């Protein structure tokens, strides 16, 4: 797959520059830099404005990055302020709103870059944990037809599961970013102008955050605004020149509530000698699989062997929708479910338009109140037209989670598409929560359509759990958005590896949404395959079963840590270089394996071999126990999910 042509958004901070390294390591070409800076007010340009979206401290150094990296730099003033302060962001409804919200300053900036570099088709950002920043960049990027790249997204929660893994990787790559501002009670001006990735500085940051009980949530990375950084050097060949300042060129400025910052009077560029100490291939990337699913993948032989011994356990049935009564309605305490909605029309796109029109006009459904949808197509070749008609209805953040499958001739005659929807009641729809990640990262696949990875259905009372509707997940490699190559695996083993990867996507989404239990799972498998249906059914069931088993724990060996640091022990009372608080999210382990169903369908999005979907329960104070045996079912189509 050819690499993308990227414009990198930079603030001067450590993350935006480290993201550039990951863009290069993933085969993309960064062709330009872009930056937003404070506007002149009352004849002066403020050094540090109060912006939720942009870092501006140290902005006077930004022009030097053009020569430091040898890349053209484009800049734009920040106009407006915070109009939409919601965590998730959608494009403003009016021109006046677009002129007032500071997020929209990105639009003319990126258009300026695109005019000068028509080849640009992607934008890079350094978002790590901030939904606020990520969703805003994504909103603008998608509107301009750019692919958003956020390779640092969820970085601390990926292997090796330490909050400082990002700083460790920066140090290993040779990036030098200095702390230019502190704004937390745990940090004082003694941290200023220290290299944030330096071992001693990193250790001090961790200890300072631990004292305030906020370690593990990104505080040691400055994700809560605890500190800001300014990159001054990095590895060749990205950095052609380093930025240097003398002690007399910097002064410490005291701020409010204990904050302090560094004001740089002058800085200069120092040419770097070409070096072979670093290559993009050497940059550490988080492993594709978590520890849990790596262990599961290591049992491929067991899963494949199980295929030959469980083929008689799956009950095969074939069901059609020929006699299905459309527009079936059910009502619960929290939602209304409309199943198998169909409409007349000469094409799938026209029928979907008519379905959505009837939902809005006849059933009085506000699209923003829909939490989950299932789309059944006659042919996946019609998906593009259906997606266009469907997606045009969802203009607010966090559209419904969704499953899309093609069912072929099992749909009624002249029916090209059928839609089922879960609609939240008006009294709880304002409490809806969602996860809508459209950036490429190492975490999980970016959205490839107008849907969210997950939507939480609010509960009418605090004594009842909330349901998490998780969108269908196919086995795409998150950073490349491509399917894993077969290599030297057998077709059966290759399918099993893809089933495990897609299942991990489901797991990661459930974990970030704080799920405690899965109520069940559905594995859709495509009919067009070189392996037998029964073998794929067995592989899916076995993968699901093993994933729900508690991890095997080994007793810790009583051995001296080879990385033990005497200096660290004396200074801080522990070896914080290796004993940093784990950021591994709590696993989801049911008391018993929940029901798992396998449905064979004609085809799946992007010709995927398997797609996992599930509903989970969000963790809450009440006790929830799911009981049930491991079920399997093989059918040609899932009527409603």
XYZ file of C-alpha atoms in Angstrom:
641
model
C 0.000 0.000 0.000
C 1.525 3.384 -0.961
C 2.322 5.752 1.869
C 0.328 8.876 2.603
C 1.479 12.466 2.080
C 1.189 14.066 5.497
C 0.958 17.564 6.910
C 2.060 17.435 10.536
C 0.326 19.692 13.037
C 2.967 20.906 15.477
C 2.701 22.917 18.666
C 6.355 22.701 19.636
C 5.543 19.961 22.138
C 7.095 16.510 22.411
C 4.092 14.537 21.118
C 3.585 16.210 17.751
C 7.239 15.651 16.843
C 7.285 12.058 18.038
C 4.176 11.456 15.926
C 6.175 12.562 12.887
C 8.709 9.809 13.606
C 5.878 7.262 13.687
C 4.441 8.599 10.430
C 7.823 8.002 8.797
C 8.187 4.587 10.473
C 4.833 3.573 8.979
C 5.923 4.445 5.450
C 4.350 7.893 5.115
C 6.039 11.051 3.865
C 5.711 14.250 5.884
C 5.725 17.056 3.340
C 4.838 20.092 5.474
C 4.456 21.417 9.005
C 1.482 23.473 10.211
C 1.021 25.546 13.350
C -1.549 27.818 14.936
C -0.323 30.716 17.063
C -1.902 33.508 19.140
C -3.351 36.503 17.375
C -2.113 40.033 18.091
C -4.283 41.763 20.666
C -3.810 45.371 21.750
C -0.659 45.545 19.690
C 0.951 42.520 21.391
C 1.088 38.793 20.792
C 0.618 36.845 24.018
C 3.155 34.141 24.831
C 0.610 31.760 26.372
C -3.114 32.122 25.763
C -5.821 30.241 27.633
C -6.740 27.691 24.962
C -8.325 24.290 25.528
C -7.148 23.152 22.116
C -3.698 24.528 21.334
C -0.355 24.820 23.110
C 1.023 28.287 22.519
C 3.771 28.578 25.125
C 7.109 28.913 23.317
C 5.452 29.801 19.991
C 8.246 32.271 19.184
C 10.500 29.262 18.514
C 8.118 27.672 15.980
C 9.610 29.424 12.887
C 12.952 27.688 13.568
C 11.402 24.252 12.955
C 11.263 24.939 9.209
C 15.059 24.811 9.018
C 15.480 22.387 11.900
C 13.508 19.721 10.000
C 13.993 21.002 6.476
C 10.241 21.094 5.869
C 8.039 24.025 4.775
C 6.110 25.578 7.653
C 2.644 27.135 7.399
C 1.141 29.207 10.202
C -2.213 30.724 11.010
C -3.556 32.871 13.830
C -5.923 31.339 16.360
C -9.245 33.098 16.022
C -12.237 32.796 18.310
C -12.508 30.902 21.561
C -14.265 27.902 23.058
C -17.817 27.755 21.745
C -18.380 23.989 21.783
C -16.783 22.608 24.951
C -18.147 19.072 24.633
C -15.669 16.208 24.657
C -16.780 15.130 21.178
C -16.998 17.639 18.371
C -18.971 18.081 15.162
C -18.707 20.756 12.505
C -20.542 23.977 13.413
C -24.064 24.271 12.087
C -23.729 27.927 11.060
C -21.076 30.174 9.536
C -21.184 32.402 12.605
C -20.393 29.465 14.892
C -17.505 28.402 12.654
C -16.016 31.876 12.960
C -16.314 31.897 16.742
C -14.878 28.477 17.689
C -11.083 28.263 17.873
C -11.147 24.728 16.450
C -12.221 26.099 13.076
C -8.934 28.013 12.771
C -7.569 24.677 11.543
C -9.666 24.919 8.375
C -7.930 27.881 6.668
C -4.557 26.623 7.902
C -4.952 23.181 6.327
C -6.496 24.637 3.173
C -3.416 26.827 2.814
C -1.196 23.746 3.035
C -3.369 21.781 0.596
C -3.246 24.631 -1.930
C 0.547 24.679 -1.820
C 0.833 20.866 -1.695
C -2.043 19.264 -3.633
C -0.570 15.832 -2.922
C -1.318 16.108 0.811
C -3.931 13.551 1.853
C -3.340 13.069 5.594
C -2.816 15.067 8.772
C -0.826 14.016 11.829
C -1.529 14.958 15.429
C 0.062 14.091 18.763
C -3.137 13.181 20.637
C -2.490 10.567 23.338
C -5.528 10.451 25.629
C -7.448 13.652 24.867
C -10.770 12.972 23.136
C -11.272 16.736 23.148
C -8.288 17.404 20.864
C -8.557 14.227 18.786
C -12.216 14.612 17.842
C -11.679 18.226 16.788
C -8.768 17.456 14.505
C -10.708 14.482 13.104
C -13.771 16.617 12.417
C -11.783 19.143 10.395
C -9.652 16.509 8.654
C -12.619 14.403 7.520
C -14.404 17.483 6.185
C -11.328 18.371 4.116
C -10.869 14.822 2.844
C -7.716 14.167 4.874
C -6.873 10.938 6.699
C -6.279 11.686 10.405
C -3.224 9.967 11.935
C -2.859 9.692 15.715
C -0.179 7.074 16.223
C 0.228 7.964 19.901
C -3.448 7.402 20.695
C -3.810 5.221 23.836
C -0.029 4.671 23.756
C 0.363 4.182 27.551
C -2.346 1.480 27.522
C -0.613 -0.597 24.866
C 2.213 -3.062 25.586
C 4.331 -2.716 27.713
C 1.525 -1.003 29.692
C 3.488 1.727 31.484
C 2.674 5.393 31.599
C 6.286 6.255 30.839
C 6.678 3.945 27.824
C 6.225 6.961 25.556
C 9.006 8.859 27.338
C 11.214 5.766 27.252
C 10.719 5.479 23.493
C 11.448 9.176 23.011
C 14.706 8.778 24.895
C 15.639 5.700 22.870
C 15.013 7.606 19.631
C 17.081 10.563 20.756
C 14.324 13.165 20.920
C 15.081 16.076 23.244
C 12.033 18.011 24.465
C 12.396 20.426 27.376
C 9.784 21.204 30.006
C 8.882 24.814 29.315
C 5.937 25.217 31.666
C 4.693 23.614 34.911
C 1.142 24.075 36.121
C 0.611 21.408 38.757
C 0.999 21.516 42.526
C 3.221 18.469 42.233
C 5.738 20.269 39.998
C 7.828 23.344 40.683
C 10.197 25.481 38.632
C 12.989 22.994 39.359
C 11.572 20.931 36.480
C 11.880 23.750 33.960
C 14.173 23.220 30.976
C 14.775 19.586 31.901
C 14.632 16.984 29.112
C 11.301 15.318 29.812
C 12.545 11.933 28.546
C 15.725 12.001 30.623
C 15.731 9.100 33.104
C 16.074 11.289 36.190
C 13.430 13.779 35.026
C 11.014 11.001 34.139
C 11.490 9.410 37.553
C 10.914 12.710 39.336
C 7.742 13.283 37.328
C 6.392 9.872 38.280
C 7.141 10.403 41.963
C 5.569 13.856 41.932
C 2.389 12.527 40.354
C 2.278 9.546 42.737
C 2.252 11.906 45.701
C -0.946 13.416 44.362
C -2.458 10.004 43.572
C -2.893 10.741 39.875
C -0.372 8.402 38.311
C -1.726 6.115 35.590
C -4.014 8.597 33.846
C -1.431 10.384 31.720
C -0.285 12.874 34.341
C 3.366 11.845 33.935
C 2.989 12.717 30.243
C 1.397 16.092 30.944
C -1.949 14.958 29.525
C -3.865 16.885 32.171
C -1.943 20.105 31.550
C 0.533 19.376 34.352
C 3.371 20.611 32.141
C 4.190 21.654 28.572
C 7.277 20.860 26.534
C 9.302 22.320 23.681
C 11.204 20.038 21.298
C 14.706 21.299 20.513
C 16.422 18.275 18.995
C 15.814 14.827 17.620
C 17.318 12.052 15.554
C 18.908 12.457 12.156
C 17.621 12.311 9.421
C 14.398 14.003 10.618
C 16.293 16.764 12.416
C 18.807 18.541 10.208
C 19.553 21.232 12.794
C 19.114 21.395 16.543
C 17.786 24.415 18.425
C 20.049 25.796 21.134
C 19.777 28.556 23.704
C 22.258 29.794 26.272
C 21.377 30.172 29.933
C 21.244 33.954 29.533
C 18.758 33.532 26.676
C 16.125 32.066 29.016
C 14.271 33.477 31.991
C 11.791 31.928 34.409
C 8.425 33.660 34.602
C 6.170 33.027 37.592
C 2.510 32.456 36.843
C -0.700 32.150 38.829
C -1.379 29.424 41.405
C 2.207 28.193 41.451
C 2.611 27.884 37.700
C 5.912 28.840 36.112
C 7.274 28.944 32.584
C 10.404 29.614 30.583
C 10.524 32.645 28.323
C 13.091 32.337 25.540
C 14.652 35.610 24.416
C 16.765 34.225 21.571
C 17.600 30.843 20.068
C 19.833 29.615 17.271
C 20.108 26.677 14.908
C 23.130 24.377 15.058
C 23.722 22.030 12.103
C 23.732 18.307 12.902
C 26.177 15.854 11.436
C 24.598 13.000 9.428
C 24.391 9.923 11.629
C 23.461 6.272 11.343
C 22.611 5.949 15.041
C 18.894 5.984 14.305
C 16.671 4.596 11.573
C 12.891 4.656 11.286
C 12.897 0.867 11.184
C 14.435 0.870 14.684
C 11.642 2.960 16.198
C 9.719 0.772 18.614
C 6.095 0.242 17.700
C 3.562 -1.235 20.115
C 2.981 -4.888 19.312
C -0.143 -5.710 17.324
C -1.530 -8.024 19.996
C -1.899 -7.429 23.719
C -0.330 -9.925 26.092
C -3.683 -11.663 26.485
C -4.213 -12.151 22.771
C -0.568 -12.935 22.121
C -1.017 -15.855 24.524
C -4.221 -16.775 22.719
C -2.477 -16.611 19.354
C 0.252 -18.914 20.681
C -2.444 -21.573 21.074
C -3.200 -21.594 17.345
C -2.316 -25.266 17.106
C -4.818 -26.016 19.851
C -7.504 -23.936 18.150
C -6.886 -25.496 14.748
C -6.798 -28.985 16.269
C -10.124 -28.279 17.945
C -11.594 -27.703 14.494
C -11.432 -31.378 13.615
C -12.925 -32.519 16.919
C -15.868 -30.117 17.264
C -17.305 -30.130 13.774
C -20.279 -32.147 14.949
C -21.174 -29.666 17.700
C -22.439 -26.849 15.488
C -26.063 -26.982 14.497
C -26.494 -25.809 10.930
C -29.662 -24.032 9.907
C -30.592 -21.780 7.039
C -32.974 -18.888 7.576
C -34.350 -16.433 5.080
C -36.129 -13.110 5.349
C -38.584 -13.854 2.570
C -41.532 -13.992 4.963
C -40.253 -11.434 7.439
C -42.716 -8.784 8.484
C -40.950 -5.453 8.170
C -41.070 -2.540 10.598
C -41.554 -4.685 13.700
C -41.571 -2.557 16.877
C -40.669 -3.484 20.442
C -40.420 -1.192 23.479
C -38.347 -1.541 26.652
C -37.708 0.711 29.651
C -34.881 2.477 27.828
C -35.470 2.161 24.118
C -37.655 1.309 21.159
C -36.409 -1.313 18.708
C -37.582 -1.187 15.107
C -36.535 -4.317 13.224
C -36.257 -5.075 9.516
C -37.338 -1.688 8.213
C -37.678 -1.839 4.413
C -38.896 0.538 1.732
C -39.556 0.708 -1.976
C -36.959 1.988 -4.396
C -34.993 1.010 -7.495
C -31.658 0.727 -5.683
C -30.228 0.136 -2.231
C -29.343 3.823 -1.880
C -32.856 4.935 -2.802
C -34.405 2.404 -0.438
C -32.180 3.532 2.444
C -33.166 7.156 1.780
C -36.827 6.180 1.950
C -36.287 4.126 5.126
C -34.614 7.038 6.893
C -37.303 9.444 5.673
C -40.038 7.224 7.087
C -38.190 6.846 10.398
C -37.966 10.611 10.774
C -41.377 11.628 9.405
C -43.674 8.752 10.340
C -42.002 7.341 13.443
C -40.747 10.761 14.652
C -37.250 9.406 15.255
C -34.476 11.917 15.876
C -31.346 10.339 14.328
C -29.261 11.526 17.301
C -31.323 9.252 19.581
C -30.359 6.070 17.672
C -27.806 4.010 19.621
C -27.278 0.965 17.404
C -28.167 -0.162 13.898
C -27.954 -3.346 11.840
C -27.820 -2.975 8.051
C -28.580 -6.001 5.879
C -27.626 -5.662 2.221
C -28.432 -7.810 -0.769
C -24.954 -7.078 -2.124
C -21.943 -5.475 -0.454
C -21.280 -3.693 -3.768
C -24.199 -1.395 -2.851
C -22.622 -0.414 0.463
C -21.229 2.896 -0.817
C -24.609 4.250 -1.933
C -26.283 3.002 1.257
C -23.578 4.545 3.411
C -24.063 7.908 1.723
C -27.828 7.919 2.238
C -27.523 6.583 5.780
C -24.612 8.746 6.898
C -26.181 12.006 5.761
C -28.700 11.690 8.619
C -26.073 11.732 11.389
C -24.575 15.189 11.852
C -24.024 15.169 15.628
C -21.039 13.560 17.380
C -21.087 9.840 18.172
C -23.361 8.326 15.508
C -24.810 4.872 16.267
C -22.650 1.791 16.619
C -23.342 -0.449 13.653
C -23.117 -3.907 12.097
C -23.291 -4.253 8.311
C -23.532 -7.589 6.484
C -24.575 -8.752 3.022
C -27.205 -11.498 2.906
C -27.699 -12.048 -0.815
C -30.938 -13.611 -2.037
C -32.198 -14.358 1.469
C -33.653 -10.839 1.553
C -37.211 -10.532 0.237
C -37.650 -10.050 -3.499
C -36.890 -6.510 -4.689
C -35.445 -5.637 -1.264
C -31.893 -4.325 -1.506
C -31.448 -3.193 2.093
C -33.037 -3.673 5.504
C -32.399 -1.600 8.617
C -32.905 -2.372 12.318
C -32.457 0.375 14.919
C -32.272 0.767 18.695
C -33.763 4.169 19.589
C -33.218 5.676 23.037
C -36.162 7.232 24.834
C -36.218 11.016 25.021
C -35.747 11.132 28.818
C -32.326 9.425 28.668
C -30.951 10.280 25.236
C -29.034 13.281 26.605
C -27.009 10.841 28.757
C -25.808 8.836 25.760
C -22.049 8.288 25.684
C -19.994 7.094 22.774
C -16.566 6.360 21.381
C -15.902 7.550 17.841
C -12.241 7.246 16.805
C -11.571 8.113 13.173
C -7.766 8.349 13.378
C -5.302 5.652 12.453
C -3.339 4.460 15.456
C -1.885 1.313 17.007
C -4.953 0.902 19.222
C -7.853 -0.364 17.084
C -9.130 0.230 13.536
C -10.317 3.718 12.674
C -13.918 4.099 11.591
C -14.448 3.541 7.876
C -17.986 4.884 7.866
C -20.534 6.986 9.786
C -20.618 4.889 12.935
C -19.112 4.834 16.418
C -17.059 2.018 17.881
C -19.418 1.904 20.849
C -22.478 3.591 22.307
C -23.518 3.311 25.963
C -27.260 3.008 26.518
C -28.123 4.957 29.694
C -30.113 3.241 32.414
C -33.378 4.740 33.727
C -32.237 4.089 37.321
C -28.852 3.936 39.017
C -29.599 0.414 40.250
C -29.561 -1.054 36.750
C -26.460 -1.534 34.593
C -25.821 0.322 31.365
C -25.507 -1.562 28.105
C -22.593 -1.001 25.721
C -23.433 -1.611 22.058
C -20.175 -2.377 20.242
C -19.894 -2.018 16.481
C -18.831 -4.911 14.300
C -15.054 -5.372 14.278
C -13.106 -6.844 11.364
C -9.432 -7.938 11.494
C -7.730 -4.825 10.182
C -4.208 -3.961 11.306
C -4.869 -0.583 13.022
C -1.869 1.464 11.770
C -2.163 0.287 8.158
C -5.915 -0.454 7.946
C -5.037 -3.566 5.934
C -5.700 -7.250 6.615
C -2.762 -9.300 7.949
C -0.885 -11.272 5.299
C -1.163 -15.055 5.377
C 2.587 -15.651 5.141
C 3.432 -19.299 5.782
C 0.266 -19.987 7.791
C -2.219 -22.581 6.648
C -5.608 -21.186 5.550
C -7.160 -22.522 8.770
C -4.489 -20.922 10.960
C -4.681 -17.654 9.006
C -8.427 -17.466 9.622
C -7.874 -18.184 13.322
C -5.294 -15.376 13.616
C -7.742 -12.954 12.019
C -10.527 -14.106 14.335
C -8.211 -13.399 17.295
C -7.190 -9.950 16.003
C -10.800 -8.864 15.409
C -11.740 -10.215 18.838
C -9.002 -8.101 20.401
C -10.492 -5.006 18.730
C -13.806 -5.872 20.380
C -12.051 -6.349 23.719
C -10.112 -3.078 23.590
C -13.252 -1.107 22.814
C -15.109 -2.793 25.666
C -12.232 -2.088 28.049
C -11.969 1.609 27.206
C -15.743 1.836 27.744
C -15.260 0.232 31.192
C -17.166 -2.961 30.463
C -17.346 -5.575 33.209
C -19.057 -8.395 31.294
C -20.002 -9.438 27.791
C -23.600 -10.573 27.450
C -22.686 -12.590 24.390
C -21.016 -12.345 21.022
C -21.850 -12.892 17.361
C -19.206 -13.867 14.834
C -20.246 -13.218 11.239
C -18.195 -15.246 8.783
C -18.125 -14.701 5.018
C -19.322 -17.595 2.871
C -16.639 -17.097 0.221
C -13.655 -18.892 1.748
C -11.122 -21.570 0.858
C -11.706 -23.273 4.214
C -14.801 -25.184 5.267
C -17.633 -23.449 7.065
C -17.429 -25.862 9.973
C -13.707 -25.214 10.461
C -14.275 -21.461 10.637
C -17.233 -21.857 12.996
C -15.119 -23.994 15.314
C -12.188 -21.559 15.162
C -14.429 -18.626 16.065
C -16.091 -20.482 18.942
C -12.804 -21.753 20.322
C -11.226 -18.270 20.145
C -14.152 -16.773 22.032
C -14.063 -19.528 24.640
C -10.334 -19.182 25.293
C -10.529 -15.383 25.406
C -13.025 -15.567 28.263
C -10.869 -17.838 30.380
C -8.957 -16.193 33.238
C -5.271 -15.660 32.458
C -2.778 -18.180 33.770
C -0.638 -16.524 36.431
C 2.871 -17.604 37.239
C 4.565 -17.175 40.596
C 7.091 -14.389 40.500
C 10.670 -15.599 40.536
C 12.754 -14.415 43.448
C 15.558 -12.995 41.378
C 17.488 -9.756 41.585
C 16.335 -7.261 38.989
C 19.156 -6.769 36.516
C 18.014 -3.176 36.010
C 18.143 -2.310 39.728
C 19.426 1.225 40.157
C 21.162 2.038 43.454
C 20.999 5.806 42.840
C 17.255 5.589 42.249
C 16.806 3.464 45.370
C 18.632 6.052 47.484
C 16.891 9.057 45.990
C 13.333 7.769 45.674
C 13.108 4.551 47.636
C 12.528 2.282 44.667
C 13.526 1.339 41.151
C 10.974 3.484 39.348
C 12.548 2.740 36.010
C 11.064 -0.749 36.117
C 8.331 -0.487 38.747
C 6.150 2.185 37.202
C 2.446 1.725 37.888
C 0.945 -0.593 35.282
C -1.541 0.941 32.862
C -2.866 -2.426 31.690
C -6.632 -2.083 31.718
C -8.653 -4.529 33.784
C -9.464 -7.636 31.801
C -13.031 -8.684 31.076
C -13.530 -12.177 32.476
C -17.067 -13.527 32.775
C -17.870 -16.023 35.525
C -18.764 -18.355 32.661
C -18.378 -18.163 28.918
C -21.327 -16.166 27.556
C -23.328 -17.351 24.550
C -21.491 -17.105 21.244
C -23.274 -17.432 17.913
C -21.743 -17.798 14.476
C -23.668 -16.649 11.397
C -22.457 -17.326 7.878
C -23.366 -14.486 5.534
C -22.685 -13.773 1.899
C -20.010 -11.120 2.520
C -18.710 -8.535 4.969
C -17.298 -4.987 4.620
C -14.010 -4.906 2.689
C -14.393 -8.644 2.010
C -13.387 -9.384 5.587
C -13.346 -13.063 6.593
C -14.928 -12.439 10.015
C -16.685 -9.691 11.961
C -17.289 -9.751 15.713
C -20.130 -7.856 17.393
C -21.263 -7.806 21.001
C -23.218 -6.120 23.761
C -21.504 -5.635 27.101
C -22.415 -4.345 30.540
C -20.699 -1.250 31.854
C -19.109 -1.719 35.271
C -21.219 -0.338 38.097
C -21.737 -0.788 41.843
C -24.352 -3.509 41.471
C -23.422 -7.159 41.089
C -24.013 -8.687 37.706
C -23.503 -12.341 36.901
C -24.059 -13.855 33.490
C -24.739 -17.548 33.298
C -25.002 -19.789 30.312
C -23.388 -22.498 28.307
C -21.229 -22.072 25.247
C -23.701 -22.006 22.377
C -23.116 -22.131 18.652
C -25.403 -21.561 15.735
C -24.759 -21.554 12.026
C -27.165 -19.706 9.784
C -27.156 -17.827 6.497
C -28.257 -14.499 7.957
C -28.778 -12.816 11.284
C -32.320 -11.405 11.338
C -31.724 -8.712 13.961
C -29.017 -8.064 16.504
